[in-house]
Every structure is written in structure tokens, then in C-alpha cells.
Short mmCIF file of C-alpha atoms and ligand atoms in Angstrom, two decimals:
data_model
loop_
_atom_site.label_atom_id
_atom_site.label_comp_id
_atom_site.label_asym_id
_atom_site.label_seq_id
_atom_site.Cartn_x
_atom_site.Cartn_y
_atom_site.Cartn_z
CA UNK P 3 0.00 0.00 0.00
CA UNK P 4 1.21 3.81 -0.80
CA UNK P 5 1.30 6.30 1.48
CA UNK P 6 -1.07 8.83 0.61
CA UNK P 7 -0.91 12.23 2.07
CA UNK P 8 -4.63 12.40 1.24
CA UNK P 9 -5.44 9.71 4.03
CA UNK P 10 -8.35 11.16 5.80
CA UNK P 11 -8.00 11.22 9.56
CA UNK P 12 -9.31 8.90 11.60
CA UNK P 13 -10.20 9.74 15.89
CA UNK P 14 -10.74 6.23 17.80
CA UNK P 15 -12.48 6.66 21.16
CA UNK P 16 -12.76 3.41 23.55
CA UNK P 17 -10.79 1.47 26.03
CA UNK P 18 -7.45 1.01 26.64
CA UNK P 19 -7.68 -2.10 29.47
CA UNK P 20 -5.91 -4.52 30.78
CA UNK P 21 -7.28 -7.81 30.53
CA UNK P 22 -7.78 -11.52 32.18
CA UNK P 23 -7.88 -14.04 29.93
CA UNK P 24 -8.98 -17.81 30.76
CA UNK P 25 -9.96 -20.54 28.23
CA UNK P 26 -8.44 -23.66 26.60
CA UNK P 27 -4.83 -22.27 26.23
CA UNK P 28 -4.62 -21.23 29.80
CA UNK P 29 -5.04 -18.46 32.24
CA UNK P 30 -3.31 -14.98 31.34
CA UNK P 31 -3.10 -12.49 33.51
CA UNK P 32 -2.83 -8.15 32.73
CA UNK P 33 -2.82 -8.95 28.91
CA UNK P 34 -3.27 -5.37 27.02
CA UNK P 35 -6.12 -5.03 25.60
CA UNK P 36 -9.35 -2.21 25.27
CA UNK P 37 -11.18 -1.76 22.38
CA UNK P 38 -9.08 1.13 21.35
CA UNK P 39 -5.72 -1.08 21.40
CA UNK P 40 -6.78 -3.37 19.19
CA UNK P 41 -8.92 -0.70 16.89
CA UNK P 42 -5.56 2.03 16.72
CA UNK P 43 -3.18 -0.97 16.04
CA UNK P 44 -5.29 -2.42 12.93
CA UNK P 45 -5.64 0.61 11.24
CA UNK P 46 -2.20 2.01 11.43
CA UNK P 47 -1.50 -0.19 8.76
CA UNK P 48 -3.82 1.93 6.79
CA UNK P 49 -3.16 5.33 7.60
CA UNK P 50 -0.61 7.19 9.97
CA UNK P 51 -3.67 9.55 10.27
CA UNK P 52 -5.16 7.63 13.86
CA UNK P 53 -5.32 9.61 17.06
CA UNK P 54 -6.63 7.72 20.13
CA UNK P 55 -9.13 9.33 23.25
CA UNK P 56 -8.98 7.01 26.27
CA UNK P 57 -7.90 7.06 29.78
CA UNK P 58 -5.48 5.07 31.62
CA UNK P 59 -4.93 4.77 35.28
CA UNK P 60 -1.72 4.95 37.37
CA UNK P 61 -0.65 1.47 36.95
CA UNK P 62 -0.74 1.36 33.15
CA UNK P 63 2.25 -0.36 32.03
CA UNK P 64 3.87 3.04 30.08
CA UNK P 65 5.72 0.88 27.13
CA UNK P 66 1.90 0.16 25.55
CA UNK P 67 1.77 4.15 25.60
CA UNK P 68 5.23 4.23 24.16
CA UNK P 69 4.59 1.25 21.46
CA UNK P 70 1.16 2.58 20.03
CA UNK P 71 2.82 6.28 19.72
CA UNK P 72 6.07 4.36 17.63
CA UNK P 73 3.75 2.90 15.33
CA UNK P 74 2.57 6.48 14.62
CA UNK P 75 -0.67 6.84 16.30
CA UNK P 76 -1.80 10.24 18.23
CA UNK P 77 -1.74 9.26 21.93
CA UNK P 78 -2.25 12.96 22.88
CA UNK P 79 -5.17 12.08 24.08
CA UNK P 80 -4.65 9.29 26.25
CA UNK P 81 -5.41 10.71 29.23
CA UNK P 82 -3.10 8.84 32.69
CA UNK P 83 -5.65 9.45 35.25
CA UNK P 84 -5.55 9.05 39.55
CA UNK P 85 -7.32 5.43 39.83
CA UNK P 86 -7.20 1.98 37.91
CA UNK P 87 -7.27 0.92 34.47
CA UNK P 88 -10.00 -0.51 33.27
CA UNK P 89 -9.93 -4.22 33.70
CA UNK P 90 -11.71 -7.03 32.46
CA UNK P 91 -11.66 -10.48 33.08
CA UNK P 92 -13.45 -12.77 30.41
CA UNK P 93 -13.50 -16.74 29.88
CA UNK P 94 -13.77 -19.25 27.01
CA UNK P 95 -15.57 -22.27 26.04
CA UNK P 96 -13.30 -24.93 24.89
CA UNK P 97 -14.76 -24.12 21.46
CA UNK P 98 -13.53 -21.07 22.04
CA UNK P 99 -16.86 -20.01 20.67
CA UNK P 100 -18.60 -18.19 23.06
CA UNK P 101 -17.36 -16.30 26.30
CA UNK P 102 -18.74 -14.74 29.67
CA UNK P 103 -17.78 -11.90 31.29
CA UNK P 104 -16.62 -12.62 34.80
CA UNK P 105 -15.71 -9.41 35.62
CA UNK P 106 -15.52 -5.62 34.86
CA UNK P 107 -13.97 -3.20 36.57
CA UNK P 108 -14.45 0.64 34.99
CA UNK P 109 -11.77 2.12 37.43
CA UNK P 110 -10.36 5.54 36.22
CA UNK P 111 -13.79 4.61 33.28
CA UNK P 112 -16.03 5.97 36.17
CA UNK P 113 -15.28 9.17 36.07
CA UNK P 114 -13.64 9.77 32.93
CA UNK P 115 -14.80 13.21 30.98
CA UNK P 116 -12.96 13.10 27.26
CA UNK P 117 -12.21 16.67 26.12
CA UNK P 118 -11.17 16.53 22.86
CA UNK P 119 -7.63 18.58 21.86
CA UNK P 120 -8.63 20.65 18.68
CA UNK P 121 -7.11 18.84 16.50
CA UNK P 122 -9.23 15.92 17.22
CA UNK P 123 -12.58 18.00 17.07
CA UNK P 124 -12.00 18.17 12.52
CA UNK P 125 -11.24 14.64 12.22
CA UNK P 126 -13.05 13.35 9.52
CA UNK P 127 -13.84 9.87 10.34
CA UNK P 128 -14.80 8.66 13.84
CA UNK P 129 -14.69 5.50 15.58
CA UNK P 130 -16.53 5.08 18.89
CA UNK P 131 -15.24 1.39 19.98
CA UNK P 132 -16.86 0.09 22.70
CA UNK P 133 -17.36 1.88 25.94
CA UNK P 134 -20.00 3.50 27.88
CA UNK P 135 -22.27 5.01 25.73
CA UNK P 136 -22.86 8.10 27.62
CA UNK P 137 -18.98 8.93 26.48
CA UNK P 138 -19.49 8.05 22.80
CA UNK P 139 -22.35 10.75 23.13
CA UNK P 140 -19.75 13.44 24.97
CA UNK P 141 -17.14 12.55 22.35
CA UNK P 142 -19.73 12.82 19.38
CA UNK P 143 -21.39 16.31 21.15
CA UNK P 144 -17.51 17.77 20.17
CA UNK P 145 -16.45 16.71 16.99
CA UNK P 146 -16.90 19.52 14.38
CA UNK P 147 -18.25 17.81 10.96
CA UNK P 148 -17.09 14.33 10.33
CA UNK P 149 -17.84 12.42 7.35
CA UNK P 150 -18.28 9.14 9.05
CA UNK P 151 -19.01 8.05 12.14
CA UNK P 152 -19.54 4.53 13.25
CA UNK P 153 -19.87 3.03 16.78
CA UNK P 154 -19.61 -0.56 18.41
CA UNK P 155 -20.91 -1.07 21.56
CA UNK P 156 -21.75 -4.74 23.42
CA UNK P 157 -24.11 -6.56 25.82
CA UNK P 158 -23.56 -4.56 29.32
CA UNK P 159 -24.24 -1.38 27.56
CA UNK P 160 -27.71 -2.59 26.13
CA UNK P 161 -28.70 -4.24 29.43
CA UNK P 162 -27.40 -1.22 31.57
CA UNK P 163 -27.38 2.09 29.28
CA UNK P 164 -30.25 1.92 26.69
CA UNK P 165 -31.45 5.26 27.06
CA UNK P 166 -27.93 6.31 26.43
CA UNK P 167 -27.53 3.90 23.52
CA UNK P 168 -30.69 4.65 21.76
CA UNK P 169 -29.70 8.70 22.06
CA UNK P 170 -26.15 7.76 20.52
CA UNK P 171 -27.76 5.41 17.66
CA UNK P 172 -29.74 8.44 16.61
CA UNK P 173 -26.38 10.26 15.91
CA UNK P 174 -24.01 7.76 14.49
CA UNK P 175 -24.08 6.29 10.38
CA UNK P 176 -22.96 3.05 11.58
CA UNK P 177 -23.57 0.31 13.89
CA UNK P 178 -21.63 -2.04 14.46
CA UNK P 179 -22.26 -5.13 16.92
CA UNK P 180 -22.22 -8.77 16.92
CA UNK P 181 -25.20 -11.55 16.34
CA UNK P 182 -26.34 -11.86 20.17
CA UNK P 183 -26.12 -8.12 20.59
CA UNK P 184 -27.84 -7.61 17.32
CA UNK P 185 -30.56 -9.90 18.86
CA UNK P 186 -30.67 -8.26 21.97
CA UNK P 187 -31.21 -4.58 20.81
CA UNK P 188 -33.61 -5.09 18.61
CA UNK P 189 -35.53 -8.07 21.12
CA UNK P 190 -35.80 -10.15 17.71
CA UNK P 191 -33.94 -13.66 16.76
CA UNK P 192 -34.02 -13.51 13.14
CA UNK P 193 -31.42 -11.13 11.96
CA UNK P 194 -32.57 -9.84 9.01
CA UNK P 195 -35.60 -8.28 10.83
CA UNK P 196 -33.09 -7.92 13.91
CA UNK P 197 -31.33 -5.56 11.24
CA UNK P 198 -34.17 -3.33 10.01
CA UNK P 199 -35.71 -3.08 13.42
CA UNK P 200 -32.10 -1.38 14.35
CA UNK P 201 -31.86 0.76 10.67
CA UNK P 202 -34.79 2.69 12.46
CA UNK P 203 -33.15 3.24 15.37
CA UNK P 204 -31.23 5.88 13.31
CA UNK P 205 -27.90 4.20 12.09
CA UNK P 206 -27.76 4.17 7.73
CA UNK P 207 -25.79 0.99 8.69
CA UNK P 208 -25.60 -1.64 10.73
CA UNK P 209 -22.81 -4.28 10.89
CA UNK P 210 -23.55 -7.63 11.93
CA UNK P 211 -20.16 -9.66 13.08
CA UNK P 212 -20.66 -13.29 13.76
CA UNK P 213 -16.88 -14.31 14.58
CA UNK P 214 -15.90 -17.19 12.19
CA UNK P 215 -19.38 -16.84 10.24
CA UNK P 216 -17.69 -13.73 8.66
CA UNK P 217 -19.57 -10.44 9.21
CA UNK P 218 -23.09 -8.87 7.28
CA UNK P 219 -23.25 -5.22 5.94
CA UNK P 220 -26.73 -4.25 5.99
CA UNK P 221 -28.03 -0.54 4.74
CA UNK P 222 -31.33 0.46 2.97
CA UNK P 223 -29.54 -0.74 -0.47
CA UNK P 224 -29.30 -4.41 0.32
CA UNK P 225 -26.80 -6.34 2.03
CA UNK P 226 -23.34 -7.68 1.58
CA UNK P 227 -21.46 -10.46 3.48
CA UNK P 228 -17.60 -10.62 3.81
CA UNK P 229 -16.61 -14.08 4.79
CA UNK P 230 -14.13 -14.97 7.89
CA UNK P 231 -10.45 -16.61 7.10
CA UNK P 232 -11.23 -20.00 8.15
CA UNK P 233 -7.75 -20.56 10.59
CA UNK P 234 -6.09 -23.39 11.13
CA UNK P 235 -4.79 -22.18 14.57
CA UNK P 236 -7.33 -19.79 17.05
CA UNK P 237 -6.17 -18.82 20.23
CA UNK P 238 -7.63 -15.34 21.34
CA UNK P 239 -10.71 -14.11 19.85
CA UNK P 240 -10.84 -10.98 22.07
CA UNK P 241 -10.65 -8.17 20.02
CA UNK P 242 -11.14 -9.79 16.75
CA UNK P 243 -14.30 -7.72 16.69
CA UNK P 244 -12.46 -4.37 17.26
CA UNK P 245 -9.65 -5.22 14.98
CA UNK P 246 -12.32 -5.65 12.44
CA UNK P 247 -13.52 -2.29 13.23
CA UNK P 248 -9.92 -0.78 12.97
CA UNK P 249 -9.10 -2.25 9.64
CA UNK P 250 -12.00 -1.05 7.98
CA UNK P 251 -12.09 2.14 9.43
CA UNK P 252 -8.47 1.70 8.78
CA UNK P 253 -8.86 1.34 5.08
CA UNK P 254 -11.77 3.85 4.53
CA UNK P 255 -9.05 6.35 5.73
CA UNK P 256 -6.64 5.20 3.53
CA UNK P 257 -8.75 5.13 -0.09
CA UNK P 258 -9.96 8.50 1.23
CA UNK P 259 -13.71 7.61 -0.50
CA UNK P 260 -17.06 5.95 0.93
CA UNK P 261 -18.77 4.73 -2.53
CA UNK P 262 -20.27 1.02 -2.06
CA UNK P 263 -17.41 -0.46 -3.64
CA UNK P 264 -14.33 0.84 -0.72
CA UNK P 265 -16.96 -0.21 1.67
CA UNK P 266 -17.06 -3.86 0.34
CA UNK P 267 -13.36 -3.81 0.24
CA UNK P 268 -13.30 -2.02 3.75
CA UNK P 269 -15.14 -5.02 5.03
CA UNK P 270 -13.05 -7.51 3.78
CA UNK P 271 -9.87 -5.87 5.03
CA UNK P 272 -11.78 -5.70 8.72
CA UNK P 273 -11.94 -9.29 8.29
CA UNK P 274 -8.25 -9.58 7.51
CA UNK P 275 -7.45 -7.83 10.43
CA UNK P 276 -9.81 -9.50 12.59
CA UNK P 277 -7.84 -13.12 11.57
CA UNK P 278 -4.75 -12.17 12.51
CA UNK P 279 -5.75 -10.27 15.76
CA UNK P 280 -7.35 -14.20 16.89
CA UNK P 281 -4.33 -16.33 16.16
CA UNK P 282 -2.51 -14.70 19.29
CA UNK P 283 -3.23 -13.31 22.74
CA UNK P 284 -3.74 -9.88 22.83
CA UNK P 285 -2.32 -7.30 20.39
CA UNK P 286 0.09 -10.13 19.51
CA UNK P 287 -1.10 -11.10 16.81
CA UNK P 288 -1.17 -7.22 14.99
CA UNK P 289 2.09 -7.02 15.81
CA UNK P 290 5.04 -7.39 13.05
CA UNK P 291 2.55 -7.46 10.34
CA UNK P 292 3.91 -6.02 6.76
CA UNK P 293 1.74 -4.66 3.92
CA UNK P 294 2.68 -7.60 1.94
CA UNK P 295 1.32 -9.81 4.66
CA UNK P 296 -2.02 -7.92 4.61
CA UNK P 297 -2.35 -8.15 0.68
CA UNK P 298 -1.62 -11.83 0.66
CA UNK P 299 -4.05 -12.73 3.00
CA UNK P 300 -6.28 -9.97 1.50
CA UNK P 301 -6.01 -12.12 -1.58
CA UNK P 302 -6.56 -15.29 -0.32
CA UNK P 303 -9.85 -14.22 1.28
CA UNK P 304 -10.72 -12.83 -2.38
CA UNK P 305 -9.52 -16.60 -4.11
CA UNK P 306 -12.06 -18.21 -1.13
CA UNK P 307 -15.21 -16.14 -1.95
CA UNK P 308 -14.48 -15.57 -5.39
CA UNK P 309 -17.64 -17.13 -7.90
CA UNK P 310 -18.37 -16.63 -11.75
CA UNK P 311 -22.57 -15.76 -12.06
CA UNK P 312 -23.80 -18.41 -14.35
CA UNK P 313 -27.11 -18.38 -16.26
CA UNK P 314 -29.44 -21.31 -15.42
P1 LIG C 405 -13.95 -7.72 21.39
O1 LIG C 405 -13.42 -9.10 21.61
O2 LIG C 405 -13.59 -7.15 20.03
O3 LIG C 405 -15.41 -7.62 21.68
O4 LIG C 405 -13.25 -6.73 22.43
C1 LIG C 405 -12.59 -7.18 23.57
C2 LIG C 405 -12.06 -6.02 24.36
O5 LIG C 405 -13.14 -5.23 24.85
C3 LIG C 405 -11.28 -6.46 25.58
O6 LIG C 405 -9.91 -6.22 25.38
C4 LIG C 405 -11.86 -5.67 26.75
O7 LIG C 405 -10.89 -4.99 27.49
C5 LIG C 405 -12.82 -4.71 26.12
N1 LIG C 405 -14.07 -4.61 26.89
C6 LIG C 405 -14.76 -5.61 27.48
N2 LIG C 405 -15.85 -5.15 28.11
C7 LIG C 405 -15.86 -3.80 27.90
C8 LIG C 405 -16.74 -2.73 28.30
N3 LIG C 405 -17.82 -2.97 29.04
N4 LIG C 405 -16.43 -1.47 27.90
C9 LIG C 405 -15.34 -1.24 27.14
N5 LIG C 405 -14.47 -2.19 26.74
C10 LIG C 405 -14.73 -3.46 27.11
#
């Protein structure tokens, strides 16, 4: 990929956590992770154009800070507050299908009020990973005129913060959430009417991610599906969905245009990101990665869904 000076810029608001891990490779302990790690690390293989708004607290290991700023994201506004990091603890099935959260702990989260450095407030594509709603709406109530914005959020936030949610939906292009959370906000099994019954909630968009199912674009044009790299080896699926989220956010910044077509390819590039981001623990498996990397398996995702239309 080129460098373009054209890339549009791209702010990422979420969490920057440490995380428990347990499942069928073991019990890890203070991994990195936050949606915003995982999100600012996919797409700066996009764009050099990512600047990060997230709090830390006072025993935030600093060489995360240091590492996301070398790869050339904006950690100006990573705030180090008085308190603890975020934590979460979360454990596997076997299948390393599903997961439960065991624990949650907002720390310096609680009390956390994002002021956005002016820079931040023209930045023309936004990314509210997941976090409490309420600060996706402060973050949104300060950003001048972007040209995008899409959000993620997950189960907690619909059970505990639906007033908040629905207010934020009403303001945001894009949704994007997985199956059970599509299910949940919309109080409706079947998807496809899971997804219209959210479209009127106010997103154009909605994004349906369904791990190694691959992940469904819906808007009021139709639908498109980008399938998942079926993986021979899976070890971490945290933050698959938010790496998915980074590379296509990633890659919108990059071809600088949001016609149907970069959005298909956006899609499929989320998905790239999201394999490699499950094949290690935490960030490791975004780490080291090389354009040419990122085009083959680009490609090979391309070869698998690739079909000639025939006439019957
Ligand atoms: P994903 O697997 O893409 O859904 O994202 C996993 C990441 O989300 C983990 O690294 C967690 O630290 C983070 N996370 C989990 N619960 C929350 C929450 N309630 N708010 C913000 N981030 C969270």
C-alpha cells in the first residue's frame, strides 16, 4: 500500500484495558487489551492519520503508551488518570466459541470526561469502539463535521445504558455489533428483521459480526457479506471484533472515498485484520505485520469467496 498524504483522519475513542484471559490455552493475567488497542493498532497499517481518546490509570504499564505512539498513532489524548485501568476479566468455552464476562472493573472509566484537543474536534472519520455510551455521546457532542461516524458497543451497555444507547444510535451512520447483541437490541432472533428493526433506530448501517461466520453489511440498499479466514490455529478471539472495526475504518481512511465499492473492500480488510488479531493473545497477533502480509491474505480471502454468475 502507498502512502497517501490524502489519508483522511481517523479519531478512535474506547478502552485502553488490561485484561484476564482464561480458556483452553490457559489463564493470562494483565494482557493489554481495550477496544481502542486493538482498533488504533489495525488501522495504522492503513493510515498514519489515527489519534486515540482514552484514559489510563496509574498502573498502566507506560511501554503500551510508548509502542502505540512508535507505530505512529496520536496518543495525545490518552489521558493517565488518579485510579485503575479498566480491567476485564473474560473466559472461554473450549470451542472457544462463546465467552462470559466474569468481571468488569471501569476504574479511572467511572469518572472519565474526554475533552477533545482541537485537533481531534475536525477529524473526519470517527470511531466510537466500545465503551460506555454516555462517552461516545460526549465525544460525538464535540467533533466539528465528520464524514463518518460509526460506533460498536456490546451486551452490558444494552442491558445497563439503553437510554444512552438509543440517544447515541440516533447520531451515528454506523452500527456495528455482533449476532447476540444484534438480537438483543432489537428483542428479535431472526437477523434480518433484527437488522431493520435497528436501521430505524437511526444508524444508515448496521454491521452484523458473527466471529468465524464472517460479518453482514446491511443498509437500505441491500446487504453484503464478507466471509471470515477460516484458521487453522485460534487462540484469542478478544478483540477480533475491534480489529475488524480498525481495519476497515483503517482502510476507509486510507482510499480517502465511501462509494459502495471501498466499503465492500473495507469489510473484507476488517476481516483480515480480525484473523490475525485471533491467532494470538492480545495485540500479539497485529504485531510485526507487513503490507505484503495484509495483501496476501487480503487475496486469499478474495480466491475463497471468489464465484463466476452463471445463467441457469
Ligand atoms: P472484542 O473481543 O472485540 O469484543 O473486544 C474485547 C475487548 O473489549 C477487551 O480487550 C476488553 O478490554 C474490552 N471490553 C470488554 N468489556 C468492555 C466494556 N464494558 N467497555 C469497554 N471495553 C470493554
Amino acid at each position: 500500500m502507498h502512502q497517501r498524504s490524502a489519508h483522511r483522519s481517523l479519531l478512535v475513542v474506547g478502552s485502553v484495558a488490561l485484561d484476564d484471559i482464561d480458556g483452553p490455552f490457559g489463564f493470562h493475567k494483565d494482557l493489554l487489551g481495550g477496544s481502542a488497542s486493538f482498533i488504533a493498532r489495525a488501522a495504522s497499517y492503513f493510515t498514519k492519520n489515527v489519534s486515540v481518546v482514552a484514559v489510563i490509570g496509574e498502573d498502566f504499564p507506560k511501554r503500551h503508551v510508548d509502542e502505540m505512539s512508535a507505530l505512529g498513532v496520536d496518543v495525545a489524548g490518552i489521558e493517565r488518570a488518579k485510579g485503575e485501568t479498566f480491567h476485564w476479566v473474560g473466559k472461554y468455552a473450549p470451542d472457544l466459541t462463546t465467552r462470559e464476562t466474569i468481571d468488569t472493573r471501569l476504574g479511572v472509566f467511572a469518572d472519565f470526561q474526554p475533552k477533545l484537543h482541537d485537533s481531534h474536534k475536525n477529524a473526519q472519520l470517527v470511531l466510537l469502539g466500545n465503551i460506555d455510551p454516555a462517552l461516545q455521546l460526549d465525544v460525538l457532542s464535540q467533533v466539528r463535521a465528520p464524514a463518518l461516524v460509526a460506533a460498536d458497543t456490546m451486551n452490558l451497555w444494552i442491558n445497563i445504558k439503553r437510554p444512552d444507547l438509543e440517544k447515541m444510535l440516533a447520531k451515528v451512520h454506523t452500527l456495528m455489533l455482533n449476532d447476540e447483541e444484534a438480537r438483543l437490541l432489537a428483542e428479535e432472533h431472526n437477523l434480518h428483521r433484527a437488522a431493520a428493526r435497528i436501521l430505524k433506530l437511526g444508524p444508515t448501517s448496521l454491521i452484523i459480526k458473527r466471529g468465524d461466520a464472517g460479518a453482514l453489511l446491511f443498509h437500505g440498499g441491500g446487504a453484503f457479506a464478507a466471509p471470515a479466514m477460516p484458521l487453522a490455529d485460534v487462540k484469542d478471539p478478544t478483540g477480533a471484533g475491534d480489529s475488524f472495526a480498525g481495519g476497515l475504518m483503517g482502510y476507509l481512511a486510507y482510499a480517502g472515498d465511501l462509494s459502495p465499492s471501498t466499503i465492500r473492500t473495507a469489510m473484507i480488510m476488517g476481516s483480515v485484520m480480525g484473523s490475525f488479531a485471533v491467532e494470538q493473545f492480545s495485540v500479539d497477533g497485529l504485531r510485526d505485520l507487513t503490507t505484503a502480509k495484509i495483501q496476501l491474505r487480503f487475496d486469499e480471502l478474495a480466491e475463497l469467496a471468489h464465484f463466476e454468475r452463471v445463467r441457469l
